[in-house]
Amino acid sequence: MMKNENIWGGFMSDKLFIVDRFEGDYVVIEYGRKTFTLPKEILPQGINEKDVIDITIKVNSLETEKRQKLIMNILKKIRTDD
């Protein structure tokens, strides 16, 4: 059997996100040979075990900049209060 071949002779993708199971408020996701959890609330309603899902992650530059400014303002306030 080849590296990415499953026991049925088909090829598995290491890039698929598969819903393995539910644990309380979390969903266990398989990704290749690894698993991780995500809060159930961020996934679509009606999701089921063994569903293959698409996950897209992007940087939210606007929120990142807001947080950085907030942190800088807090640091300035702490420094001027000394």
PDB file of N, CA, C and O in Angstrom:
ATOM      1  N   MET A   1       0.852  -1.185   0.000  1.00  0.00           N
ATOM      2  CA  MET A   1       0.000   0.000   0.000  1.00  0.00           C
ATOM      3  C   MET A   1       0.891   1.239   0.000  1.00  0.00           C
ATOM      4  O   MET A   1       1.842   1.332   0.748  1.00  0.00           O
ATOM      5  N   MET A   2       0.551   2.213  -0.828  1.00  0.00           N
ATOM      6  CA  MET A   2       1.317   3.452  -0.922  1.00  0.00           C
ATOM      7  C   MET A   2       0.981   4.357   0.256  1.00  0.00           C
ATOM      8  O   MET A   2      -0.008   4.162   0.947  1.00  0.00           O
ATOM      9  N   LYS A   3       1.793   5.382   0.466  1.00  0.00           N
ATOM     10  CA  LYS A   3       1.681   6.285   1.611  1.00  0.00           C
ATOM     11  C   LYS A   3       0.275   6.853   1.827  1.00  0.00           C
ATOM     12  O   LYS A   3      -0.255   6.799   2.912  1.00  0.00           O
ATOM     13  N   ASN A   4      -0.349   7.422   0.808  1.00  0.00           N
ATOM     14  CA  ASN A   4      -1.654   8.060   0.957  1.00  0.00           C
ATOM     15  C   ASN A   4      -2.814   7.165   0.532  1.00  0.00           C
ATOM     16  O   ASN A   4      -3.914   7.635   0.326  1.00  0.00           O
ATOM     17  N   GLU A   5      -2.559   5.882   0.399  1.00  0.00           N
ATOM     18  CA  GLU A   5      -3.600   4.967  -0.041  1.00  0.00           C
ATOM     19  C   GLU A   5      -4.277   4.365   1.181  1.00  0.00           C
ATOM     20  O   GLU A   5      -3.625   3.940   2.126  1.00  0.00           O
ATOM     21  N   ASN A   6      -5.610   4.330   1.179  1.00  0.00           N
ATOM     22  CA  ASN A   6      -6.306   3.734   2.315  1.00  0.00           C
ATOM     23  C   ASN A   6      -6.512   2.241   2.090  1.00  0.00           C
ATOM     24  O   ASN A   6      -6.145   1.703   1.047  1.00  0.00           O
ATOM     25  N   ILE A   7      -7.123   1.564   3.040  1.00  0.00           N
ATOM     26  CA  ILE A   7      -7.252   0.101   2.966  1.00  0.00           C
ATOM     27  C   ILE A   7      -8.158  -0.357   1.837  1.00  0.00           C
ATOM     28  O   ILE A   7      -8.123  -1.505   1.436  1.00  0.00           O
ATOM     29  N   TRP A   8      -8.991   0.538   1.286  1.00  0.00           N
ATOM     30  CA  TRP A   8      -9.879   0.185   0.193  1.00  0.00           C
ATOM     31  C   TRP A   8      -9.239   0.441  -1.159  1.00  0.00           C
ATOM     32  O   TRP A   8      -9.870   0.271  -2.182  1.00  0.00           O
ATOM     33  N   GLY A   9      -7.999   0.895  -1.178  1.00  0.00           N
ATOM     34  CA  GLY A   9      -7.304   1.112  -2.436  1.00  0.00           C
ATOM     35  C   GLY A   9      -7.457   2.513  -2.987  1.00  0.00           C
ATOM     36  O   GLY A   9      -6.835   2.853  -3.968  1.00  0.00           O
ATOM     37  N   GLY A  10      -8.287   3.347  -2.359  1.00  0.00           N
ATOM     38  CA  GLY A  10      -8.442   4.727  -2.801  1.00  0.00           C
ATOM     39  C   GLY A  10      -7.390   5.605  -2.166  1.00  0.00           C
ATOM     40  O   GLY A  10      -6.736   5.222  -1.204  1.00  0.00           O
ATOM     41  N   PHE A  11      -7.232   6.780  -2.683  1.00  0.00           N
ATOM     42  CA  PHE A  11      -6.238   7.694  -2.139  1.00  0.00           C
ATOM     43  C   PHE A  11      -6.905   8.711  -1.235  1.00  0.00           C
ATOM     44  O   PHE A  11      -7.956   9.259  -1.557  1.00  0.00           O
ATOM     45  N   MET A  12      -6.297   8.931  -0.084  1.00  0.00           N
ATOM     46  CA  MET A  12      -6.809   9.887   0.885  1.00  0.00           C
ATOM     47  C   MET A  12      -6.041  11.183   0.729  1.00  0.00           C
ATOM     48  O   MET A  12      -4.852  11.183   0.450  1.00  0.00           O
ATOM     49  N   SER A  13      -6.701  12.283   0.956  1.00  0.00           N
ATOM     50  CA  SER A  13      -6.029  13.571   0.892  1.00  0.00           C
ATOM     51  C   SER A  13      -5.626  13.990   2.291  1.00  0.00           C
ATOM     52  O   SER A  13      -6.428  13.929   3.215  1.00  0.00           O
ATOM     53  N   ASP A  14      -4.406  14.413   2.457  1.00  0.00           N
ATOM     54  CA  ASP A  14      -3.948  14.934   3.736  1.00  0.00           C
ATOM     55  C   ASP A  14      -4.534  16.314   3.988  1.00  0.00           C
ATOM     56  O   ASP A  14      -4.347  16.881   5.043  1.00  0.00           O
ATOM     57  N   LYS A  15      -5.237  16.873   3.026  1.00  0.00           N
ATOM     58  CA  LYS A  15      -5.740  18.238   3.134  1.00  0.00           C
ATOM     59  C   LYS A  15      -7.231  18.309   3.457  1.00  0.00           C
ATOM     60  O   LYS A  15      -7.816  19.360   3.412  1.00  0.00           O
ATOM     61  N   LEU A  16      -7.860  17.183   3.764  1.00  0.00           N
ATOM     62  CA  LEU A  16      -9.281  17.188   4.089  1.00  0.00           C
ATOM     63  C   LEU A  16      -9.496  17.410   5.576  1.00  0.00           C
ATOM     64  O   LEU A  16      -8.795  16.847   6.408  1.00  0.00           O
ATOM     65  N   PHE A  17     -10.500  18.229   5.909  1.00  0.00           N
ATOM     66  CA  PHE A  17     -10.927  18.416   7.287  1.00  0.00           C
ATOM     67  C   PHE A  17     -12.196  17.585   7.466  1.00  0.00           C
ATOM     68  O   PHE A  17     -13.213  17.863   6.824  1.00  0.00           O
ATOM     69  N   ILE A  18     -12.137  16.577   8.315  1.00  0.00           N
ATOM     70  CA  ILE A  18     -13.249  15.645   8.485  1.00  0.00           C
ATOM     71  C   ILE A  18     -13.744  15.716   9.922  1.00  0.00           C
ATOM     72  O   ILE A  18     -12.957  15.625  10.874  1.00  0.00           O
ATOM     73  N   VAL A  19     -15.061  15.870  10.086  1.00  0.00           N
ATOM     74  CA  VAL A  19     -15.653  15.888  11.423  1.00  0.00           C
ATOM     75  C   VAL A  19     -15.587  14.470  11.976  1.00  0.00           C
ATOM     76  O   VAL A  19     -16.192  13.550  11.418  1.00  0.00           O
ATOM     77  N   ASP A  20     -14.832  14.282  13.046  1.00  0.00           N
ATOM     78  CA  ASP A  20     -14.679  12.967  13.644  1.00  0.00           C
ATOM     79  C   ASP A  20     -15.790  12.696  14.660  1.00  0.00           C
ATOM     80  O   ASP A  20     -16.450  11.670  14.608  1.00  0.00           O
ATOM     81  N   ARG A  21     -15.974  13.659  15.582  1.00  0.00           N
ATOM     82  CA  ARG A  21     -16.970  13.444  16.633  1.00  0.00           C
ATOM     83  C   ARG A  21     -17.255  14.757  17.343  1.00  0.00           C
ATOM     84  O   ARG A  21     -16.565  15.749  17.141  1.00  0.00           O
ATOM     85  N   PHE A  22     -18.257  14.718  18.203  1.00  0.00           N
ATOM     86  CA  PHE A  22     -18.623  15.858  19.037  1.00  0.00           C
ATOM     87  C   PHE A  22     -18.270  15.538  20.475  1.00  0.00           C
ATOM     88  O   PHE A  22     -18.494  14.420  20.946  1.00  0.00           O
ATOM     89  N   GLU A  23     -17.698  16.512  21.173  1.00  0.00           N
ATOM     90  CA  GLU A  23     -17.374  16.381  22.592  1.00  0.00           C
ATOM     91  C   GLU A  23     -17.874  17.626  23.292  1.00  0.00           C
ATOM     92  O   GLU A  23     -17.190  18.656  23.296  1.00  0.00           O
ATOM     93  N   GLY A  24     -19.085  17.552  23.847  1.00  0.00           N
ATOM     94  CA  GLY A  24     -19.661  18.704  24.522  1.00  0.00           C
ATOM     95  C   GLY A  24     -19.871  19.843  23.547  1.00  0.00           C
ATOM     96  O   GLY A  24     -20.543  19.685  22.525  1.00  0.00           O
ATOM     97  N   ASP A  25     -19.281  20.987  23.844  1.00  0.00           N
ATOM     98  CA  ASP A  25     -19.407  22.177  22.996  1.00  0.00           C
ATOM     99  C   ASP A  25     -18.349  22.235  21.900  1.00  0.00           C
ATOM    100  O   ASP A  25     -18.176  23.268  21.254  1.00  0.00           O
ATOM    101  N   TYR A  26     -17.627  21.142  21.694  1.00  0.00           N
ATOM    102  CA  TYR A  26     -16.533  21.129  20.719  1.00  0.00           C
ATOM    103  C   TYR A  26     -16.744  20.050  19.667  1.00  0.00           C
ATOM    104  O   TYR A  26     -17.400  19.036  19.899  1.00  0.00           O
ATOM    105  N   VAL A  27     -16.129  20.292  18.505  1.00  0.00           N
ATOM    106  CA  VAL A  27     -16.122  19.334  17.409  1.00  0.00           C
ATOM    107  C   VAL A  27     -14.679  18.902  17.201  1.00  0.00           C
ATOM    108  O   VAL A  27     -13.781  19.744  17.127  1.00  0.00           O
ATOM    109  N   VAL A  28     -14.453  17.604  17.157  1.00  0.00           N
ATOM    110  CA  VAL A  28     -13.112  17.080  16.897  1.00  0.00           C
ATOM    111  C   VAL A  28     -12.973  16.905  15.393  1.00  0.00           C
ATOM    112  O   VAL A  28     -13.779  16.234  14.747  1.00  0.00           O
ATOM    113  N   ILE A  29     -11.952  17.547  14.843  1.00  0.00           N
ATOM    114  CA  ILE A  29     -11.699  17.542  13.401  1.00  0.00           C
ATOM    115  C   ILE A  29     -10.443  16.729  13.118  1.00  0.00           C
ATOM    116  O   ILE A  29      -9.417  16.912  13.774  1.00  0.00           O
ATOM    117  N   GLU A  30     -10.527  15.846  12.136  1.00  0.00           N
ATOM    118  CA  GLU A  30      -9.347  15.119  11.661  1.00  0.00           C
ATOM    119  C   GLU A  30      -8.758  15.889  10.493  1.00  0.00           C
ATOM    120  O   GLU A  30      -9.476  16.369   9.619  1.00  0.00           O
ATOM    121  N   TYR A  31      -7.436  16.002  10.505  1.00  0.00           N
ATOM    122  CA  TYR A  31      -6.714  16.618   9.398  1.00  0.00           C
ATOM    123  C   TYR A  31      -5.489  15.761   9.160  1.00  0.00           C
ATOM    124  O   TYR A  31      -4.522  15.808   9.931  1.00  0.00           O
ATOM    125  N   GLY A  32      -5.534  14.938   8.132  1.00  0.00           N
ATOM    126  CA  GLY A  32      -4.454  13.981   7.920  1.00  0.00           C
ATOM    127  C   GLY A  32      -4.433  13.000   9.079  1.00  0.00           C
ATOM    128  O   GLY A  32      -5.442  12.411   9.429  1.00  0.00           O
ATOM    129  N   ARG A  33      -3.302  12.897   9.720  1.00  0.00           N
ATOM    130  CA  ARG A  33      -3.170  11.983  10.866  1.00  0.00           C
ATOM    131  C   ARG A  33      -3.301  12.697  12.201  1.00  0.00           C
ATOM    132  O   ARG A  33      -3.031  12.123  13.244  1.00  0.00           O
ATOM    133  N   LYS A  34      -3.698  13.975  12.162  1.00  0.00           N
ATOM    134  CA  LYS A  34      -3.812  14.769  13.385  1.00  0.00           C
ATOM    135  C   LYS A  34      -5.266  15.112  13.645  1.00  0.00           C
ATOM    136  O   LYS A  34      -6.102  15.076  12.737  1.00  0.00           O
ATOM    137  N   THR A  35      -5.564  15.449  14.893  1.00  0.00           N
ATOM    138  CA  THR A  35      -6.896  15.926  15.247  1.00  0.00           C
ATOM    139  C   THR A  35      -6.760  17.212  16.042  1.00  0.00           C
ATOM    140  O   THR A  35      -5.742  17.462  16.686  1.00  0.00           O
ATOM    141  N   PHE A  36      -7.800  18.046  15.970  1.00  0.00           N
ATOM    142  CA  PHE A  36      -7.870  19.260  16.771  1.00  0.00           C
ATOM    143  C   PHE A  36      -9.338  19.558  17.030  1.00  0.00           C
ATOM    144  O   PHE A  36     -10.222  18.973  16.394  1.00  0.00           O
ATOM    145  N   THR A  37      -9.599  20.443  17.978  1.00  0.00           N
ATOM    146  CA  THR A  37     -10.975  20.775  18.301  1.00  0.00           C
ATOM    147  C   THR A  37     -11.277  22.219  17.929  1.00  0.00           C
ATOM    148  O   THR A  37     -10.390  23.070  17.935  1.00  0.00           O
ATOM    149  N   LEU A  38     -12.532  22.450  17.603  1.00  0.00           N
ATOM    150  CA  LEU A  38     -13.050  23.785  17.352  1.00  0.00           C
ATOM    151  C   LEU A  38     -14.349  23.930  18.126  1.00  0.00           C
ATOM    152  O   LEU A  38     -15.077  22.950  18.300  1.00  0.00           O
ATOM    153  N   PRO A  39     -14.657  25.146  18.570  1.00  0.00           N
ATOM    154  CA  PRO A  39     -15.947  25.350  19.228  1.00  0.00           C
ATOM    155  C   PRO A  39     -17.081  25.056  18.240  1.00  0.00           C
ATOM    156  O   PRO A  39     -17.038  25.491  17.082  1.00  0.00           O
ATOM    157  N   LYS A  40     -18.069  24.322  18.692  1.00  0.00           N
ATOM    158  CA  LYS A  40     -19.203  23.960  17.844  1.00  0.00           C
ATOM    159  C   LYS A  40     -19.913  25.202  17.298  1.00  0.00           C
ATOM    160  O   LYS A  40     -20.406  25.204  16.175  1.00  0.00           O
ATOM    161  N   GLU A  41     -19.909  26.287  18.101  1.00  0.00           N
ATOM    162  CA  GLU A  41     -20.642  27.503  17.729  1.00  0.00           C
ATOM    163  C   GLU A  41     -20.115  28.192  16.474  1.00  0.00           C
ATOM    164  O   GLU A  41     -20.829  28.962  15.847  1.00  0.00           O
ATOM    165  N   ILE A  42     -18.862  27.921  16.083  1.00  0.00           N
ATOM    166  CA  ILE A  42     -18.328  28.593  14.891  1.00  0.00           C
ATOM    167  C   ILE A  42     -18.546  27.787  13.616  1.00  0.00           C
ATOM    168  O   ILE A  42     -18.232  28.263  12.527  1.00  0.00           O
ATOM    169  N   LEU A  43     -19.077  26.591  13.755  1.00  0.00           N
ATOM    170  CA  LEU A  43     -19.313  25.747  12.585  1.00  0.00           C
ATOM    171  C   LEU A  43     -20.781  25.808  12.171  1.00  0.00           C
ATOM    172  O   LEU A  43     -21.644  26.167  12.975  1.00  0.00           O
ATOM    173  N   PRO A  44     -21.098  25.483  10.922  1.00  0.00           N
ATOM    174  CA  PRO A  44     -22.476  25.569  10.455  1.00  0.00           C
ATOM    175  C   PRO A  44     -23.407  24.629  11.223  1.00  0.00           C
ATOM    176  O   PRO A  44     -23.001  23.530  11.617  1.00  0.00           O
ATOM    177  N   GLN A  45     -24.633  25.075  11.417  1.00  0.00           N
ATOM    178  CA  GLN A  45     -25.627  24.203  12.038  1.00  0.00           C
ATOM    179  C   GLN A  45     -25.880  23.020  11.119  1.00  0.00           C
ATOM    180  O   GLN A  45     -25.767  23.123   9.907  1.00  0.00           O
ATOM    181  N   GLY A  46     -26.204  21.895  11.703  1.00  0.00           N
ATOM    182  CA  GLY A  46     -26.504  20.708  10.911  1.00  0.00           C
ATOM    183  C   GLY A  46     -25.292  19.896  10.515  1.00  0.00           C
ATOM    184  O   GLY A  46     -25.408  18.919   9.779  1.00  0.00           O
ATOM    185  N   ILE A  47     -24.125  20.288  11.005  1.00  0.00           N
ATOM    186  CA  ILE A  47     -22.904  19.541  10.704  1.00  0.00           C
ATOM    187  C   ILE A  47     -22.985  18.168  11.379  1.00  0.00           C
ATOM    188  O   ILE A  47     -23.516  18.043  12.475  1.00  0.00           O
ATOM    189  N   ASN A  48     -22.490  17.144  10.710  1.00  0.00           N
ATOM    190  CA  ASN A  48     -22.579  15.780  11.216  1.00  0.00           C
ATOM    191  C   ASN A  48     -21.211  15.109  11.233  1.00  0.00           C
ATOM    192  O   ASN A  48     -20.299  15.520  10.510  1.00  0.00           O
ATOM    193  N   GLU A  49     -21.107  14.046  12.025  1.00  0.00           N
ATOM    194  CA  GLU A  49     -19.890  13.241  12.020  1.00  0.00           C
ATOM    195  C   GLU A  49     -19.634  12.736  10.604  1.00  0.00           C
ATOM    196  O   GLU A  49     -20.557  12.409   9.869  1.00  0.00           O
ATOM    197  N   LYS A  50     -18.378  12.723  10.244  1.00  0.00           N
ATOM    198  CA  LYS A  50     -17.868  12.267   8.942  1.00  0.00           C
ATOM    199  C   LYS A  50     -18.087  13.271   7.820  1.00  0.00           C
ATOM    200  O   LYS A  50     -17.696  13.008   6.680  1.00  0.00           O
ATOM    201  N   ASP A  51     -18.706  14.435   8.110  1.00  0.00           N
ATOM    202  CA  ASP A  51     -18.802  15.482   7.093  1.00  0.00           C
ATOM    203  C   ASP A  51     -17.401  15.995   6.780  1.00  0.00           C
ATOM    204  O   ASP A  51     -16.562  16.134   7.677  1.00  0.00           O
ATOM    205  N   VAL A  52     -17.143  16.265   5.517  1.00  0.00           N
ATOM    206  CA  VAL A  52     -15.907  16.917   5.090  1.00  0.00           C
ATOM    207  C   VAL A  52     -16.220  18.408   5.005  1.00  0.00           C
ATOM    208  O   VAL A  52     -17.199  18.802   4.381  1.00  0.00           O
ATOM    209  N   ILE A  53     -15.410  19.217   5.682  1.00  0.00           N
ATOM    210  CA  ILE A  53     -15.678  20.652   5.722  1.00  0.00           C
ATOM    211  C   ILE A  53     -14.509  21.427   5.118  1.00  0.00           C
ATOM    212  O   ILE A  53     -13.378  20.951   5.086  1.00  0.00           O
ATOM    213  N   ASP A  54     -14.815  22.613   4.632  1.00  0.00           N
ATOM    214  CA  ASP A  54     -13.788  23.530   4.142  1.00  0.00           C
ATOM    215  C   ASP A  54     -13.535  24.558   5.225  1.00  0.00           C
ATOM    216  O   ASP A  54     -14.479  25.075   5.821  1.00  0.00           O
ATOM    217  N   ILE A  55     -12.281  24.855   5.474  1.00  0.00           N
ATOM    218  CA  ILE A  55     -11.904  25.861   6.457  1.00  0.00           C
ATOM    219  C   ILE A  55     -11.010  26.872   5.757  1.00  0.00           C
ATOM    220  O   ILE A  55     -10.012  26.514   5.146  1.00  0.00           O
ATOM    221  N   THR A  56     -11.390  28.142   5.875  1.00  0.00           N
ATOM    222  CA  THR A  56     -10.588  29.225   5.318  1.00  0.00           C
ATOM    223  C   THR A  56     -10.181  30.143   6.465  1.00  0.00           C
ATOM    224  O   THR A  56     -11.040  30.565   7.243  1.00  0.00           O
ATOM    225  N   ILE A  57      -8.914  30.441   6.556  1.00  0.00           N
ATOM    226  CA  ILE A  57      -8.410  31.321   7.604  1.00  0.00           C
ATOM    227  C   ILE A  57      -7.712  32.492   6.922  1.00  0.00           C
ATOM    228  O   ILE A  57      -6.911  32.300   6.004  1.00  0.00           O
ATOM    229  N   LYS A  58      -8.056  33.691   7.352  1.00  0.00           N
ATOM    230  CA  LYS A  58      -7.393  34.867   6.793  1.00  0.00           C
ATOM    231  C   LYS A  58      -7.062  35.824   7.930  1.00  0.00           C
ATOM    232  O   LYS A  58      -7.698  35.798   8.989  1.00  0.00           O
ATOM    233  N   VAL A  59      -6.083  36.647   7.718  1.00  0.00           N
ATOM    234  CA  VAL A  59      -5.701  37.647   8.703  1.00  0.00           C
ATOM    235  C   VAL A  59      -6.687  38.807   8.615  1.00  0.00           C
ATOM    236  O   VAL A  59      -6.969  39.312   7.531  1.00  0.00           O
ATOM    237  N   ASN A  60      -7.215  39.218   9.758  1.00  0.00           N
ATOM    238  CA  ASN A  60      -8.111  40.366   9.824  1.00  0.00           C
ATOM    239  C   ASN A  60      -7.245  41.576  10.176  1.00  0.00           C
ATOM    240  O   ASN A  60      -7.057  41.909  11.349  1.00  0.00           O
ATOM    241  N   SER A  61      -6.719  42.226   9.160  1.00  0.00           N
ATOM    242  CA  SER A  61      -5.768  43.319   9.348  1.00  0.00           C
ATOM    243  C   SER A  61      -6.370  44.489  10.117  1.00  0.00           C
ATOM    244  O   SER A  61      -5.689  45.098  10.948  1.00  0.00           O
ATOM    245  N   LEU A  62      -7.622  44.808   9.853  1.00  0.00           N
ATOM    246  CA  LEU A  62      -8.271  45.924  10.534  1.00  0.00           C
ATOM    247  C   LEU A  62      -8.349  45.681  12.042  1.00  0.00           C
ATOM    248  O   LEU A  62      -7.972  46.541  12.839  1.00  0.00           O
ATOM    249  N   GLU A  63      -8.803  44.497  12.436  1.00  0.00           N
ATOM    250  CA  GLU A  63      -8.898  44.178  13.870  1.00  0.00           C
ATOM    251  C   GLU A  63      -7.512  44.069  14.506  1.00  0.00           C
ATOM    252  O   GLU A  63      -7.323  44.446  15.662  1.00  0.00           O
ATOM    253  N   THR A  64      -6.543  43.546  13.748  1.00  0.00           N
ATOM    254  CA  THR A  64      -5.175  43.460  14.259  1.00  0.00           C
ATOM    255  C   THR A  64      -4.644  44.856  14.564  1.00  0.00           C
ATOM    256  O   THR A  64      -4.066  45.097  15.631  1.00  0.00           O
ATOM    257  N   GLU A  65      -4.851  45.783  13.650  1.00  0.00           N
ATOM    258  CA  GLU A  65      -4.392  47.155  13.845  1.00  0.00           C
ATOM    259  C   GLU A  65      -5.093  47.808  15.043  1.00  0.00           C
ATOM    260  O   GLU A  65      -4.459  48.493  15.847  1.00  0.00           O
ATOM    261  N   LYS A  66      -6.407  47.595  15.174  1.00  0.00           N
ATOM    262  CA  LYS A  66      -7.142  48.145  16.317  1.00  0.00           C
ATOM    263  C   LYS A  66      -6.568  47.639  17.639  1.00  0.00           C
ATOM    264  O   LYS A  66      -6.391  48.405  18.582  1.00  0.00           O
ATOM    265  N   ARG A  67      -6.299  46.343  17.708  1.00  0.00           N
ATOM    266  CA  ARG A  67      -5.750  45.749  18.942  1.00  0.00           C
ATOM    267  C   ARG A  67      -4.359  46.294  19.241  1.00  0.00           C
ATOM    268  O   ARG A  67      -4.024  46.561  20.387  1.00  0.00           O
ATOM    269  N   GLN A  68      -3.550  46.452  18.212  1.00  0.00           N
ATOM    270  CA  GLN A  68      -2.204  46.987  18.423  1.00  0.00           C
ATOM    271  C   GLN A  68      -2.263  48.416  18.949  1.00  0.00           C
ATOM    272  O   GLN A  68      -1.507  48.774  19.850  1.00  0.00           O
ATOM    273  N   LYS A  69      -3.171  49.225  18.406  1.00  0.00           N
ATOM    274  CA  LYS A  69      -3.332  50.601  18.891  1.00  0.00           C
ATOM    275  C   LYS A  69      -3.826  50.614  20.332  1.00  0.00           C
ATOM    276  O   LYS A  69      -3.348  51.406  21.150  1.00  0.00           O
ATOM    277  N   LEU A  70      -4.768  49.756  20.646  1.00  0.00           N
ATOM    278  CA  LEU A  70      -5.283  49.668  22.005  1.00  0.00           C
ATOM    279  C   LEU A  70      -4.163  49.298  22.988  1.00  0.00           C
ATOM    280  O   LEU A  70      -4.010  49.929  24.043  1.00  0.00           O
ATOM    281  N   ILE A  71      -3.373  48.330  22.628  1.00  0.00           N
ATOM    282  CA  ILE A  71      -2.261  47.902  23.483  1.00  0.00           C
ATOM    283  C   ILE A  71      -1.248  49.027  23.656  1.00  0.00           C
ATOM    284  O   ILE A  71      -0.768  49.278  24.774  1.00  0.00           O
ATOM    285  N   MET A  72      -0.930  49.715  22.579  1.00  0.00           N
ATOM    286  CA  MET A  72       0.020  50.841  22.678  1.00  0.00           C
ATOM    287  C   MET A  72      -0.526  51.925  23.592  1.00  0.00           C
ATOM    288  O   MET A  72       0.212  52.501  24.401  1.00  0.00           O
ATOM    289  N   ASN A  73      -1.820  52.235  23.500  1.00  0.00           N
ATOM    290  CA  ASN A  73      -2.434  53.239  24.370  1.00  0.00           C
ATOM    291  C   ASN A  73      -2.396  52.808  25.835  1.00  0.00           C
ATOM    292  O   ASN A  73      -2.132  53.623  26.722  1.00  0.00           O
ATOM    293  N   ILE A  74      -2.630  51.548  26.088  1.00  0.00           N
ATOM    294  CA  ILE A  74      -2.560  51.035  27.462  1.00  0.00           C
ATOM    295  C   ILE A  74      -1.135  51.153  27.992  1.00  0.00           C
ATOM    296  O   ILE A  74      -0.916  51.591  29.128  1.00  0.00           O
ATOM    297  N   LEU A  75      -0.155  50.784  27.181  1.00  0.00           N
ATOM    298  CA  LEU A  75       1.239  50.880  27.590  1.00  0.00           C
ATOM    299  C   LEU A  75       1.644  52.329  27.870  1.00  0.00           C
ATOM    300  O   LEU A  75       2.341  52.618  28.844  1.00  0.00           O
ATOM    301  N   LYS A  76       1.207  53.250  27.019  1.00  0.00           N
ATOM    302  CA  LYS A  76       1.502  54.679  27.240  1.00  0.00           C
ATOM    303  C   LYS A  76       0.906  55.150  28.562  1.00  0.00           C
ATOM    304  O   LYS A  76       1.553  55.864  29.320  1.00  0.00           O
ATOM    305  N   LYS A  77      -0.322  54.730  28.840  1.00  0.00           N
ATOM    306  CA  LYS A  77      -0.981  55.120  30.081  1.00  0.00           C
ATOM    307  C   LYS A  77      -0.240  54.558  31.285  1.00  0.00           C
ATOM    308  O   LYS A  77      -0.037  55.265  32.272  1.00  0.00           O
ATOM    309  N   ILE A  78       0.174  53.311  31.203  1.00  0.00           N
ATOM    310  CA  ILE A  78       0.915  52.690  32.312  1.00  0.00           C
ATOM    311  C   ILE A  78       2.223  53.445  32.546  1.00  0.00           C
ATOM    312  O   ILE A  78       2.599  53.713  33.694  1.00  0.00           O
ATOM    313  N   ARG A  79       2.912  53.773  31.483  1.00  0.00           N
ATOM    314  CA  ARG A  79       4.207  54.464  31.604  1.00  0.00           C
ATOM    315  C   ARG A  79       4.068  55.884  32.155  1.00  0.00           C
ATOM    316  O   ARG A  79       4.925  56.349  32.866  1.00  0.00           O
ATOM    317  N   THR A  80       3.001  56.575  31.782  1.00  0.00           N
ATOM    318  CA  THR A  80       2.813  57.956  32.262  1.00  0.00           C
ATOM    319  C   THR A  80       2.263  57.984  33.684  1.00  0.00           C
ATOM    320  O   THR A  80       2.366  59.006  34.355  1.00  0.00           O
ATOM    321  N   ASP A  81       1.678  56.906  34.156  1.00  0.00           N
ATOM    322  CA  ASP A  81       1.141  56.842  35.512  1.00  0.00           C
ATOM    323  C   ASP A  81       2.241  56.585  36.547  1.00  0.00           C
ATOM    324  O   ASP A  81       2.011  56.713  37.738  1.00  0.00           O
ATOM    325  N   ASP A  82       3.428  56.220  36.109  1.00  0.00           N
ATOM    326  CA  ASP A  82       4.540  55.910  37.058  1.00  0.00           C
ATOM    327  C   ASP A  82       5.138  57.170  37.620  1.00  0.00           C
ATOM    328  O   ASP A  82       5.240  58.201  37.239  1.00  0.00           O
TER     329      ASP A  82
END
